[in-house]
PDB file of C-alpha atoms in Angstrom:
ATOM      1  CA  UNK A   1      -1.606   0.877 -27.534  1.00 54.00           C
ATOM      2  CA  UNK A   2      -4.058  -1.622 -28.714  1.00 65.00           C
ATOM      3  CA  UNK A   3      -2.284  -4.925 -29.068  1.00 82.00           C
ATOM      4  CA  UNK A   4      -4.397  -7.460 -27.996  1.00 85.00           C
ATOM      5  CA  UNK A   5      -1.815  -9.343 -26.102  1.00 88.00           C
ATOM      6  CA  UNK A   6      -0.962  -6.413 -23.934  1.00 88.00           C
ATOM      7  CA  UNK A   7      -4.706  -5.485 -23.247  1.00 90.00           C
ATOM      8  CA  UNK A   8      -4.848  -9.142 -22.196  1.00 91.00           C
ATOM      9  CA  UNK A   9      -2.110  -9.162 -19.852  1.00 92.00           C
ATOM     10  CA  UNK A  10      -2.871  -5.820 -18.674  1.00 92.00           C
ATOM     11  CA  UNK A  11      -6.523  -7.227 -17.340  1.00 93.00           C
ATOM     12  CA  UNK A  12      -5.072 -10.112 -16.043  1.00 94.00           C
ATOM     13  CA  UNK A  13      -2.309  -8.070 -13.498  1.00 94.00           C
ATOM     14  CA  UNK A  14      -5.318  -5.588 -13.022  1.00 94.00           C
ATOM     15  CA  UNK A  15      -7.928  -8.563 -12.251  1.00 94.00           C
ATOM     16  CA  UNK A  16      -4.955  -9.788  -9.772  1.00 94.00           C
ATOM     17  CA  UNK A  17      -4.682  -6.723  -8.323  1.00 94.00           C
ATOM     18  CA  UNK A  18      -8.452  -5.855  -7.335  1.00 94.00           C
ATOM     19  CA  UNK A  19      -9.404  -9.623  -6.294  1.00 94.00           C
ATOM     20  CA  UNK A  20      -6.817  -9.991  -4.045  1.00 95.00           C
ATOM     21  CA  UNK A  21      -7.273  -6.868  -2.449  1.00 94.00           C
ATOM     22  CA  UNK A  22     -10.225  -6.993  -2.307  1.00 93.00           C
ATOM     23  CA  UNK A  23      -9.762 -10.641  -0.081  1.00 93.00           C
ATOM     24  CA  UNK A  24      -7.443  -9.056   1.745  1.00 91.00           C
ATOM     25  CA  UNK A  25     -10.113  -6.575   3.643  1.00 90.00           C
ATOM     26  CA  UNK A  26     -13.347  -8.836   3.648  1.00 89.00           C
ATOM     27  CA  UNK A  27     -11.113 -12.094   4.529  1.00 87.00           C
ATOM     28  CA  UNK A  28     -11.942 -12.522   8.172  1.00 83.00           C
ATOM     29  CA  UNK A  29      -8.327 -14.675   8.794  1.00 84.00           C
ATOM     30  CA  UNK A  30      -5.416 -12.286   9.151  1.00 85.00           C
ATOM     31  CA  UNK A  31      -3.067 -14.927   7.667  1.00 86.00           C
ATOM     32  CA  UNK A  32      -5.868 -14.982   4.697  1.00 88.00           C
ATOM     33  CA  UNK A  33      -5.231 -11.395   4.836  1.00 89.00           C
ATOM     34  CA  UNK A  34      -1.686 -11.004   4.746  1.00 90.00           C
ATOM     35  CA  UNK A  35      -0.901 -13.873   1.732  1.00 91.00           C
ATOM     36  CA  UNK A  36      -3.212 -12.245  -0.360  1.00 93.00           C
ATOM     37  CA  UNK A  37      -1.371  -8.967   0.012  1.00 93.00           C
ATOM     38  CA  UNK A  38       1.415 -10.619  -1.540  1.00 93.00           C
ATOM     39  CA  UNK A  39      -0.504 -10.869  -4.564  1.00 94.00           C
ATOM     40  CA  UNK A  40      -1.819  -7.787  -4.269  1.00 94.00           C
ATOM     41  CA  UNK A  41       1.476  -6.132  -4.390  1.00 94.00           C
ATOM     42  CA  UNK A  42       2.670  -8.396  -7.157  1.00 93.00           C
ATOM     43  CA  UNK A  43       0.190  -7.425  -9.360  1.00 94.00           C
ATOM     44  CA  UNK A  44       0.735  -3.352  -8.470  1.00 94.00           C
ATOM     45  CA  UNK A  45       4.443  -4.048  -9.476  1.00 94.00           C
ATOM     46  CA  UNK A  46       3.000  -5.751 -12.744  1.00 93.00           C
ATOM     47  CA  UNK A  47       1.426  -2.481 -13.144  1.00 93.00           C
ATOM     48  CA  UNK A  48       3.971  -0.280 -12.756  1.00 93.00           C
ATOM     49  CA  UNK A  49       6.428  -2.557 -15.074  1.00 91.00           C
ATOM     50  CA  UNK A  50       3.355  -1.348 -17.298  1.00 89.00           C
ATOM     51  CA  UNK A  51       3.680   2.142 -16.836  1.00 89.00           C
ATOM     52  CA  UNK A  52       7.072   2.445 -17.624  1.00 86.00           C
ATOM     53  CA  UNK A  53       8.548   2.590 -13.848  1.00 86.00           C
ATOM     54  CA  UNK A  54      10.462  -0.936 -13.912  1.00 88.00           C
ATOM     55  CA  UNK A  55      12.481   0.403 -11.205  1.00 91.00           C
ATOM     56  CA  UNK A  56       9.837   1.048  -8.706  1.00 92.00           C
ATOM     57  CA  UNK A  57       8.476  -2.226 -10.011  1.00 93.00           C
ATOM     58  CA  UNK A  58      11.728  -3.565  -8.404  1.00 92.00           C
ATOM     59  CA  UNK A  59      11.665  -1.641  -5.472  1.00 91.00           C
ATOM     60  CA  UNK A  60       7.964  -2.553  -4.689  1.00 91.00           C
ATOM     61  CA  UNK A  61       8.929  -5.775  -4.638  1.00 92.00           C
ATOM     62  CA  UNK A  62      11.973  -5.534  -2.512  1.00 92.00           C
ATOM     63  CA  UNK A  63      10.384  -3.319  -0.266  1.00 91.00           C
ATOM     64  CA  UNK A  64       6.776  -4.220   0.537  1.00 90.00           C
ATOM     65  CA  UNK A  65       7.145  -8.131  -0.583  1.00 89.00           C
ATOM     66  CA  UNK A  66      10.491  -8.568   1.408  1.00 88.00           C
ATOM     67  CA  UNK A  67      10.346  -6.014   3.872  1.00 87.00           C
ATOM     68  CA  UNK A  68       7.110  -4.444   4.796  1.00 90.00           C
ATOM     69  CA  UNK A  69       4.676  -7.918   4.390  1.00 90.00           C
ATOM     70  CA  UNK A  70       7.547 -10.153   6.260  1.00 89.00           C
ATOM     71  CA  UNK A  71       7.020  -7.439   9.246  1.00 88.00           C
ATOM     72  CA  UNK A  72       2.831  -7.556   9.042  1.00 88.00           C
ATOM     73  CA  UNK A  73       3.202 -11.709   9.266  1.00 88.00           C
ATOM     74  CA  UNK A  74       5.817 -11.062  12.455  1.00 86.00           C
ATOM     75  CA  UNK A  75       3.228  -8.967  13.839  1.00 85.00           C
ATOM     76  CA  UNK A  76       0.458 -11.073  13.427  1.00 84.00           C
ATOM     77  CA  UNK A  77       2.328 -14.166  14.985  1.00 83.00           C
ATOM     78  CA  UNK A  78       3.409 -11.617  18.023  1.00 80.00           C
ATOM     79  CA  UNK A  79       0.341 -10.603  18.534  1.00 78.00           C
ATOM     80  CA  UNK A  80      -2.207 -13.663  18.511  1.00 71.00           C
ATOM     81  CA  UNK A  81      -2.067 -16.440  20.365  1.00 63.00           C
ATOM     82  CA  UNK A  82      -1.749 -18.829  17.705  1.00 56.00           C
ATOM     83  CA  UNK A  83      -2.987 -21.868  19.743  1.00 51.00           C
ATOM     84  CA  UNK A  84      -5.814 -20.545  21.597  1.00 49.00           C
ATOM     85  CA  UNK A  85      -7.522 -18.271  19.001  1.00 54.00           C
ATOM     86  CA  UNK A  86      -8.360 -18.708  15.856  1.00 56.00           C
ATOM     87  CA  UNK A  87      -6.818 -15.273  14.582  1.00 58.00           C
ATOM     88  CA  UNK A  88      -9.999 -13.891  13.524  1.00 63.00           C
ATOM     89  CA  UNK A  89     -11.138 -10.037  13.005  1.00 63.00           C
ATOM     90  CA  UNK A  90     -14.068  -9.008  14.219  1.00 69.00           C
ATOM     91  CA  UNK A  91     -16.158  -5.834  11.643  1.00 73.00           C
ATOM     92  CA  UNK A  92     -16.543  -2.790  13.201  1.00 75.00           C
ATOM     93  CA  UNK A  93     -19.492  -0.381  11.764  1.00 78.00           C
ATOM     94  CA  UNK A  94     -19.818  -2.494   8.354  1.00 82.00           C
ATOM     95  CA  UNK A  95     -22.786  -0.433   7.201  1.00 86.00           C
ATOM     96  CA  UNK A  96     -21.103   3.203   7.262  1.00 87.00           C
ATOM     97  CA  UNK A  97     -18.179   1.542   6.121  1.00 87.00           C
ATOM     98  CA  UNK A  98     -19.984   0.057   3.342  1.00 89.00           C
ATOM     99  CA  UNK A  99     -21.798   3.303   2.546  1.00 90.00           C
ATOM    100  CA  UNK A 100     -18.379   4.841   2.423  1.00 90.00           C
ATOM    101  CA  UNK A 101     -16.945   2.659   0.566  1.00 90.00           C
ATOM    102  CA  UNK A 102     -19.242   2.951  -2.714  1.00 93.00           C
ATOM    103  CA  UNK A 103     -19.481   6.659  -1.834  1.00 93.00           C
ATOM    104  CA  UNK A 104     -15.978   7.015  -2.271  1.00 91.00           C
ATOM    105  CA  UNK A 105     -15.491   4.951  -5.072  1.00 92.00           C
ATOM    106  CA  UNK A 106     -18.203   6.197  -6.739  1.00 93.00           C
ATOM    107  CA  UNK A 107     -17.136   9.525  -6.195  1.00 92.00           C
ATOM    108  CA  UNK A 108     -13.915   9.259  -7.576  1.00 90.00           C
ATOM    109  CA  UNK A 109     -14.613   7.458 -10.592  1.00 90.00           C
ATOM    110  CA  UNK A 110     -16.979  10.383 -11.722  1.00 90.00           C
ATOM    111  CA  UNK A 111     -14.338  12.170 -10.981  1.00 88.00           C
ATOM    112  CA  UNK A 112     -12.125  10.692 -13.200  1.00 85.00           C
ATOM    113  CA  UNK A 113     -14.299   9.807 -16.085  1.00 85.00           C
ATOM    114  CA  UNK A 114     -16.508  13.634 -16.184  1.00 86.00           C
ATOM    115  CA  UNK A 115     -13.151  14.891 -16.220  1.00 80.00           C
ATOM    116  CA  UNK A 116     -12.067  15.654 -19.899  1.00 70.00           C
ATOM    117  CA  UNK A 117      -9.131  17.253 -19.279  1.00 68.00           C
ATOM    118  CA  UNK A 118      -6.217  13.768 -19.677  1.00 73.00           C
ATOM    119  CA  UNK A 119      -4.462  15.147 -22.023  1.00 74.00           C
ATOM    120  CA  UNK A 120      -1.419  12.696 -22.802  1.00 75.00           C
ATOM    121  CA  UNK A 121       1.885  14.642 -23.321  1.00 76.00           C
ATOM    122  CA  UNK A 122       3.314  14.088 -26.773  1.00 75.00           C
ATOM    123  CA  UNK A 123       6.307  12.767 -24.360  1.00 77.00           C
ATOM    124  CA  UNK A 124       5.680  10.365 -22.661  1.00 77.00           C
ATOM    125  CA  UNK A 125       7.727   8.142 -20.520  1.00 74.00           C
ATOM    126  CA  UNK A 126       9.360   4.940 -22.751  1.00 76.00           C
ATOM    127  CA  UNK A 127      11.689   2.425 -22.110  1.00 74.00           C
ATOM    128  CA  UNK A 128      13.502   2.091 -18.691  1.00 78.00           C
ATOM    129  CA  UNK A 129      13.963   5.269 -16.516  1.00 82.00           C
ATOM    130  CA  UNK A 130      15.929   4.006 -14.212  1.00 87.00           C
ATOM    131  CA  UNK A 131      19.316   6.180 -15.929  1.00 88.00           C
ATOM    132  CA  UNK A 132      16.794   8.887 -15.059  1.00 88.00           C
ATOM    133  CA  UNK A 133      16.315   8.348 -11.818  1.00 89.00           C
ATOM    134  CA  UNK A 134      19.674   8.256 -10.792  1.00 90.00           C
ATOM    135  CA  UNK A 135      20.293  11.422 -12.645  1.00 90.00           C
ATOM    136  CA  UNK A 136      17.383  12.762 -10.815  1.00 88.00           C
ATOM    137  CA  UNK A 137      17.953  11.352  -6.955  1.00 89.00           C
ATOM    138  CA  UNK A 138      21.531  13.255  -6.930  1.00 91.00           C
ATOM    139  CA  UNK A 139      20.650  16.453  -8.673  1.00 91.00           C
ATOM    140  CA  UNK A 140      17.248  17.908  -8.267  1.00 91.00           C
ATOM    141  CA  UNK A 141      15.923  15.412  -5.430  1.00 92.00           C
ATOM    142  CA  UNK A 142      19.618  15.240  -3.211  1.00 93.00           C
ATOM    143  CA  UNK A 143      18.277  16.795  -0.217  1.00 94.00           C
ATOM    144  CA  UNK A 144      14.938  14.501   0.029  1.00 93.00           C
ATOM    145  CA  UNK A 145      17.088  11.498  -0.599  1.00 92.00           C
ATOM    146  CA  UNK A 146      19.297  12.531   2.455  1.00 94.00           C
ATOM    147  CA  UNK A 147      16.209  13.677   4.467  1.00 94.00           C
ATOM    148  CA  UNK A 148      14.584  10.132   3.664  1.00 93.00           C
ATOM    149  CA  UNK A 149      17.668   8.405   4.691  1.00 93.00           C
ATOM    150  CA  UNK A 150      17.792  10.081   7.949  1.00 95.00           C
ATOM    151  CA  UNK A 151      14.552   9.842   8.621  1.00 94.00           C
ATOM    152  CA  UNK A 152      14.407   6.102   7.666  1.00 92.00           C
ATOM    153  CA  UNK A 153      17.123   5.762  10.377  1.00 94.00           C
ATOM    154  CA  UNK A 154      15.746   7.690  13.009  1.00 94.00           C
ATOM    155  CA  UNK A 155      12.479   5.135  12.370  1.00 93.00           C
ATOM    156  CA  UNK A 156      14.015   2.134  12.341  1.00 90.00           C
ATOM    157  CA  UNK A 157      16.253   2.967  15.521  1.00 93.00           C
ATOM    158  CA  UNK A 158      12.749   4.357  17.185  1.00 91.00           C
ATOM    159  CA  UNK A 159      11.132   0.813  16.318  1.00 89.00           C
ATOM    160  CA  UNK A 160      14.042  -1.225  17.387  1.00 88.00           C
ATOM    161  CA  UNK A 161      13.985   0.541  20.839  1.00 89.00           C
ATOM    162  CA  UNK A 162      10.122   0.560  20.953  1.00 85.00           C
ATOM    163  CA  UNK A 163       9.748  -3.166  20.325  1.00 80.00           C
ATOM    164  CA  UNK A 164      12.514  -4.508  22.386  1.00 79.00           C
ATOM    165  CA  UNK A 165      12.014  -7.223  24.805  1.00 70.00           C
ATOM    166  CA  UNK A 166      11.426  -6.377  28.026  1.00 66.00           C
ATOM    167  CA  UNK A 167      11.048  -9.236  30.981  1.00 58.00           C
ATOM    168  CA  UNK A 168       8.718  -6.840  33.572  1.00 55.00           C
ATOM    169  CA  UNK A 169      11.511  -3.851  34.523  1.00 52.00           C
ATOM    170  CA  UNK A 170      13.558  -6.658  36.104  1.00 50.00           C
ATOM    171  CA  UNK A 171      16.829  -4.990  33.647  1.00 47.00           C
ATOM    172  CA  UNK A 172      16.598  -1.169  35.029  1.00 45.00           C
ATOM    173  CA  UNK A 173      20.089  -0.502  35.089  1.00 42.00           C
TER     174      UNK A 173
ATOM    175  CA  UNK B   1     -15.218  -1.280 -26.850  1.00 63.00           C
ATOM    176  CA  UNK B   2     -12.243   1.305 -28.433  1.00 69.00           C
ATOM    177  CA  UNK B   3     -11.974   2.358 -24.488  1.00 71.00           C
ATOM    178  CA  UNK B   4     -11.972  -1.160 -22.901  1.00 74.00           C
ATOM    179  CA  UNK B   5      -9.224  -2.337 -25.443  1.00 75.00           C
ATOM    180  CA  UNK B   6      -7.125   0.985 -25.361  1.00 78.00           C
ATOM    181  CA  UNK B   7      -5.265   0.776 -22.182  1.00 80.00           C
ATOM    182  CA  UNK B   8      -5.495   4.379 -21.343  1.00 82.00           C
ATOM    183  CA  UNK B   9      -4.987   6.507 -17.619  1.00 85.00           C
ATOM    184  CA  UNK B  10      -8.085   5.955 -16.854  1.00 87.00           C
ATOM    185  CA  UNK B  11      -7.479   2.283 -16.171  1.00 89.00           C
ATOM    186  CA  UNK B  12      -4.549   3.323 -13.847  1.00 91.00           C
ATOM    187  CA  UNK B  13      -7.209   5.275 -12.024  1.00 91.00           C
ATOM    188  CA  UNK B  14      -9.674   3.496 -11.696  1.00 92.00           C
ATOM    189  CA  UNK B  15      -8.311   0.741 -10.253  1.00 94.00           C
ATOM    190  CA  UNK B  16      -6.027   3.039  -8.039  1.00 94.00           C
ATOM    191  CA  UNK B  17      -9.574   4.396  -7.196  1.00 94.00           C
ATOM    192  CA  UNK B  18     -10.956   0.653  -6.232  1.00 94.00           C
ATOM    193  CA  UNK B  19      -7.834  -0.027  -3.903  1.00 95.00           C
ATOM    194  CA  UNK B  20      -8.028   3.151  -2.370  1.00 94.00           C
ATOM    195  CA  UNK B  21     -12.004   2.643  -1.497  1.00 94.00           C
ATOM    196  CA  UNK B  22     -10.790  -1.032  -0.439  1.00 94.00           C
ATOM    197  CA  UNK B  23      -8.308   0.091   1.707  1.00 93.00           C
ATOM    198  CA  UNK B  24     -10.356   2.978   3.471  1.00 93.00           C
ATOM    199  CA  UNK B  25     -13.368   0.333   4.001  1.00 92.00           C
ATOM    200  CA  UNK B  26     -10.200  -1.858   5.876  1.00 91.00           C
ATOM    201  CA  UNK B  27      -9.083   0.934   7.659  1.00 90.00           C
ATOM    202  CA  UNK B  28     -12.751   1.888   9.010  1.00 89.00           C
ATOM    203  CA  UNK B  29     -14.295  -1.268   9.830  1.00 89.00           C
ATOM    204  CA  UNK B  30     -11.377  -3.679  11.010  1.00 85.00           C
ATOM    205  CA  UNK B  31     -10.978  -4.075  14.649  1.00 83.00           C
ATOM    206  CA  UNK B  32      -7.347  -5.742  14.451  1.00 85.00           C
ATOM    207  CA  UNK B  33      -4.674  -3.043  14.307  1.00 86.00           C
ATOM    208  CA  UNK B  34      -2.572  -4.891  11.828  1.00 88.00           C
ATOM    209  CA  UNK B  35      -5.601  -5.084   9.508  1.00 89.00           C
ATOM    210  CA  UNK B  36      -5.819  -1.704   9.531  1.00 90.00           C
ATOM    211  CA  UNK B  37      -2.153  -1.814   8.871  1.00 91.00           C
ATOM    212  CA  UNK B  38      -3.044  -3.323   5.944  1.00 92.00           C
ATOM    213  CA  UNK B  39      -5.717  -1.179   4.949  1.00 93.00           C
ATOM    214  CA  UNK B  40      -3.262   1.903   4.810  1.00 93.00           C
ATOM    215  CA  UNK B  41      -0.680   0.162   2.721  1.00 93.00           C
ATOM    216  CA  UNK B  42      -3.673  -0.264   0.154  1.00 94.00           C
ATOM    217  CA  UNK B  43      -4.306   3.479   0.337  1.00 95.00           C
ATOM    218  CA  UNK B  44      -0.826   4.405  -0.373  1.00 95.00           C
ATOM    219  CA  UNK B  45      -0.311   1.592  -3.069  1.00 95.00           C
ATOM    220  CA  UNK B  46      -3.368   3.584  -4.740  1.00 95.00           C
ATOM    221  CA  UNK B  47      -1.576   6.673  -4.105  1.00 95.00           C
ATOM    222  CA  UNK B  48       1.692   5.561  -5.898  1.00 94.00           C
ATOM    223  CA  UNK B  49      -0.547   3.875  -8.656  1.00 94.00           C
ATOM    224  CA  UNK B  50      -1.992   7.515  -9.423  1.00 93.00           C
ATOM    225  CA  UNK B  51       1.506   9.117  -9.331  1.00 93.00           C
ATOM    226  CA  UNK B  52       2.614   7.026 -11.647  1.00 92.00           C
ATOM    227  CA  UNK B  53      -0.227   7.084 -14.290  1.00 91.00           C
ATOM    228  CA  UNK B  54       0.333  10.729 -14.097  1.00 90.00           C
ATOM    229  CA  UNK B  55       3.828  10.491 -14.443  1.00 90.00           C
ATOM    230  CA  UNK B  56       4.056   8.055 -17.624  1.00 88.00           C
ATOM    231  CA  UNK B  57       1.017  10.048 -19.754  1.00 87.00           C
ATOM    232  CA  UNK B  58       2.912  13.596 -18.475  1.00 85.00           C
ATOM    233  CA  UNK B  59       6.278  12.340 -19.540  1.00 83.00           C
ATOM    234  CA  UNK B  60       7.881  13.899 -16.552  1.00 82.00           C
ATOM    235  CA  UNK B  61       9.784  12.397 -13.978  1.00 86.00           C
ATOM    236  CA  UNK B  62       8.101  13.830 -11.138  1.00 88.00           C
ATOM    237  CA  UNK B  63       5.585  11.451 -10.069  1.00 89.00           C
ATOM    238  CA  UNK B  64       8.364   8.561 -10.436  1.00 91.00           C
ATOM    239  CA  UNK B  65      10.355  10.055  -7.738  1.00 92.00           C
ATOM    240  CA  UNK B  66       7.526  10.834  -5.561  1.00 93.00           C
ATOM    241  CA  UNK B  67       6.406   7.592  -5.703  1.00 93.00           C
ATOM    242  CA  UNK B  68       9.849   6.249  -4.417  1.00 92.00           C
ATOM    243  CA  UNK B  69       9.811   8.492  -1.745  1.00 93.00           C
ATOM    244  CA  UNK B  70       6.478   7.076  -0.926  1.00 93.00           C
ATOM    245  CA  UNK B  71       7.599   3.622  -0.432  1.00 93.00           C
ATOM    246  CA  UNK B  72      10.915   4.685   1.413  1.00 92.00           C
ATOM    247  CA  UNK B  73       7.954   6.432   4.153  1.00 92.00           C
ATOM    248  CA  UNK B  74       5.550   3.856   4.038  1.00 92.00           C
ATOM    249  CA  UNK B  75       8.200   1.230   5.221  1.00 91.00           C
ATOM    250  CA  UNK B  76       9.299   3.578   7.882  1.00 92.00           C
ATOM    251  CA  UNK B  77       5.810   4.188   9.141  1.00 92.00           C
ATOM    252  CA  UNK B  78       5.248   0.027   8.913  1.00 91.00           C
ATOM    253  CA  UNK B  79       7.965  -0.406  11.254  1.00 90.00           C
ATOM    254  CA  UNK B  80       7.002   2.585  13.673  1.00 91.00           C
ATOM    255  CA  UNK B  81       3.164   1.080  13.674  1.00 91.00           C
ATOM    256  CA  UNK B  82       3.789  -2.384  14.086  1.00 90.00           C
ATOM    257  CA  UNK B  83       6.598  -1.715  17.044  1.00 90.00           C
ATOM    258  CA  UNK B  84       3.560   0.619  18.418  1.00 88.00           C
ATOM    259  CA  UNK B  85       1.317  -2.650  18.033  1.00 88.00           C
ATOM    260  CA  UNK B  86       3.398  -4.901  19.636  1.00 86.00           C
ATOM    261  CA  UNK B  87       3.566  -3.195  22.774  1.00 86.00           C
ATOM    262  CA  UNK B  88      -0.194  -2.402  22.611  1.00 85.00           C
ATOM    263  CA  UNK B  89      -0.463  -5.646  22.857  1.00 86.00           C
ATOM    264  CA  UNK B  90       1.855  -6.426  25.778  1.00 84.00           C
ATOM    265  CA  UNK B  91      -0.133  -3.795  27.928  1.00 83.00           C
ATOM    266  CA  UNK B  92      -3.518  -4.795  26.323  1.00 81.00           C
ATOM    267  CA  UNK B  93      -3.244  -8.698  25.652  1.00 80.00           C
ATOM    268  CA  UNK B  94      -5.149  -7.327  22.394  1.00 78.00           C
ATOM    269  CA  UNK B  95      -4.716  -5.562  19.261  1.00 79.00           C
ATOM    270  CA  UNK B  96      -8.673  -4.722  19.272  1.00 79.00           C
ATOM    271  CA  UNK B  97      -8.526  -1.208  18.139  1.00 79.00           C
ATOM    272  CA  UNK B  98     -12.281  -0.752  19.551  1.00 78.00           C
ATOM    273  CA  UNK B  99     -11.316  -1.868  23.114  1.00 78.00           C
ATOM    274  CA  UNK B 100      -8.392   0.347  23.322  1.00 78.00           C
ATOM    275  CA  UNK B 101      -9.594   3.364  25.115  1.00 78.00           C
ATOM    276  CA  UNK B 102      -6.954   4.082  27.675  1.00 77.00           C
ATOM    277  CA  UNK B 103      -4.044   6.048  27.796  1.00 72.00           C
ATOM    278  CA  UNK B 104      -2.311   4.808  31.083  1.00 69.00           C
ATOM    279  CA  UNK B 105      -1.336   1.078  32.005  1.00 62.00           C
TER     280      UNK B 105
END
């Protein structure tokens, strides 16, 4: 696919993507942090709406922008004192990390670029699959779409009792 | 130039492979927990990127499922981590991941 228009847009979502990320671990500010994940996951949405997934493009974006990024903010304002600190991170062993970090990227790009073996299937994926999915989730997939269920519940009961509020043991009974 | 302006996979995985490395460097040198929190939701956004890539150029539907399966666990383990976090920090006073080094109260 080489219309211009789509390379173009393509970059853009991609340029999005990587920036913001890329703010998002050498910001020092969590808050920094956490708003530029919402980009970040914006623009992985973007990219899925380019690979033919619009309905995990949806769900990315109900999910981590709604659900997942609203917790992260709650849990930075729970756990900083907003008024006394300056909700800072501190870097812990930058120099392996930085050595691991362009030894793993490099690693995997050679990976991906020595490998001559992407061979696109003369079907590919077009239009909207999200008919497909449905067919899929309650045929083949039914019993990892009840596992996940259940196991979302058990999680989100487990967090609920984890987190609660609890004023020093005073309410044993 | 016929590769840069051909959106092929190996855009998908490259920059799947650049937020994975980003989120890995988060995970290993932040010392706030929900940083690190952070840094893992990267690595699985990478993750779901590659699944995806795979998925479209394969034409099967695979990888599309998986993927949604991945974001149904990674907002389980979000909510598990951060309830984890919160009372770290009501023991602790901190979320410093490098200061936390005991197991009883």
């Amino acid at each position: 696919m080489s219309n211009p228009t789509y390379t173009a847009i393509f970059y853009l979502f991609a340029a999005i993507t990587v920036f913001s990320a890329a703010f998002v671990v050498f910001s020092r500010n969590v808050i920094y942090s956490a708003f530029s994940l919402l980009f970040t996951f914006f623009g992985i949405a973007a990219l899925y709406v380019f690979l033919s997934a619009d309905f995990i493009a949806v769900t990315q974006v109900v999910v981590y922008v709604g659900g997942i990024l609203v917790l992260l903010l709650f849990g930075v304002m729970f756990t900083n004192n907003i008024m006394d600190t300056d909700l800072k991170t501190d870097v812990l062993h930058a120099i392996p990390g930085t050595f691991l970090f362009l030894g793993i990227l490099a690693a995997l790009l050679f990976t991906f670029y020595t490998t001559n073996g992407w061979m696109p299937s003369d079907t590919q994926l077009q239009g909207s699959v999200v008919e497909r999915i449905g067919f899929e989730t309650m045929s083949r997939y039914v019993l990892p779409f009840e596992m996940a269920s259940i196991l979302l519940l058990a999680a989100l009961i487990g967090a609920a009792f984890l987190a609660r509020y609890d004023n020093g043991g005073t309410n044993e009974h | 130039m016929e590769q840069l302006t051909t959106i092929g996979i190996n855009h998908y995985l490259t920059i799947s492979a650049i937020l994975f490395a980003l989120g890995l460097y988060a995970v290993m040198t932040r010392k706030n927990a929900i940083v690190v929190l952070m840094g893992v939701e990267l690595i699985l956004n990478a993750a779901n990127i590659n699944f995806l890539a795979f998925s479209h150029y394969n034409g099967g539907m695979e990888g599309v499922m998986f993927s949604l399966f991945v974001i149904v666990l990674a907002a389980a383990e979000a909510a598990v981590a951060l309830a984890i976090i919160i009372n770290i920090y009501k023991i602790f006073k901190s979320v410093d991941v490098s200061s936390i080094d005991s197991m009883k109260e």
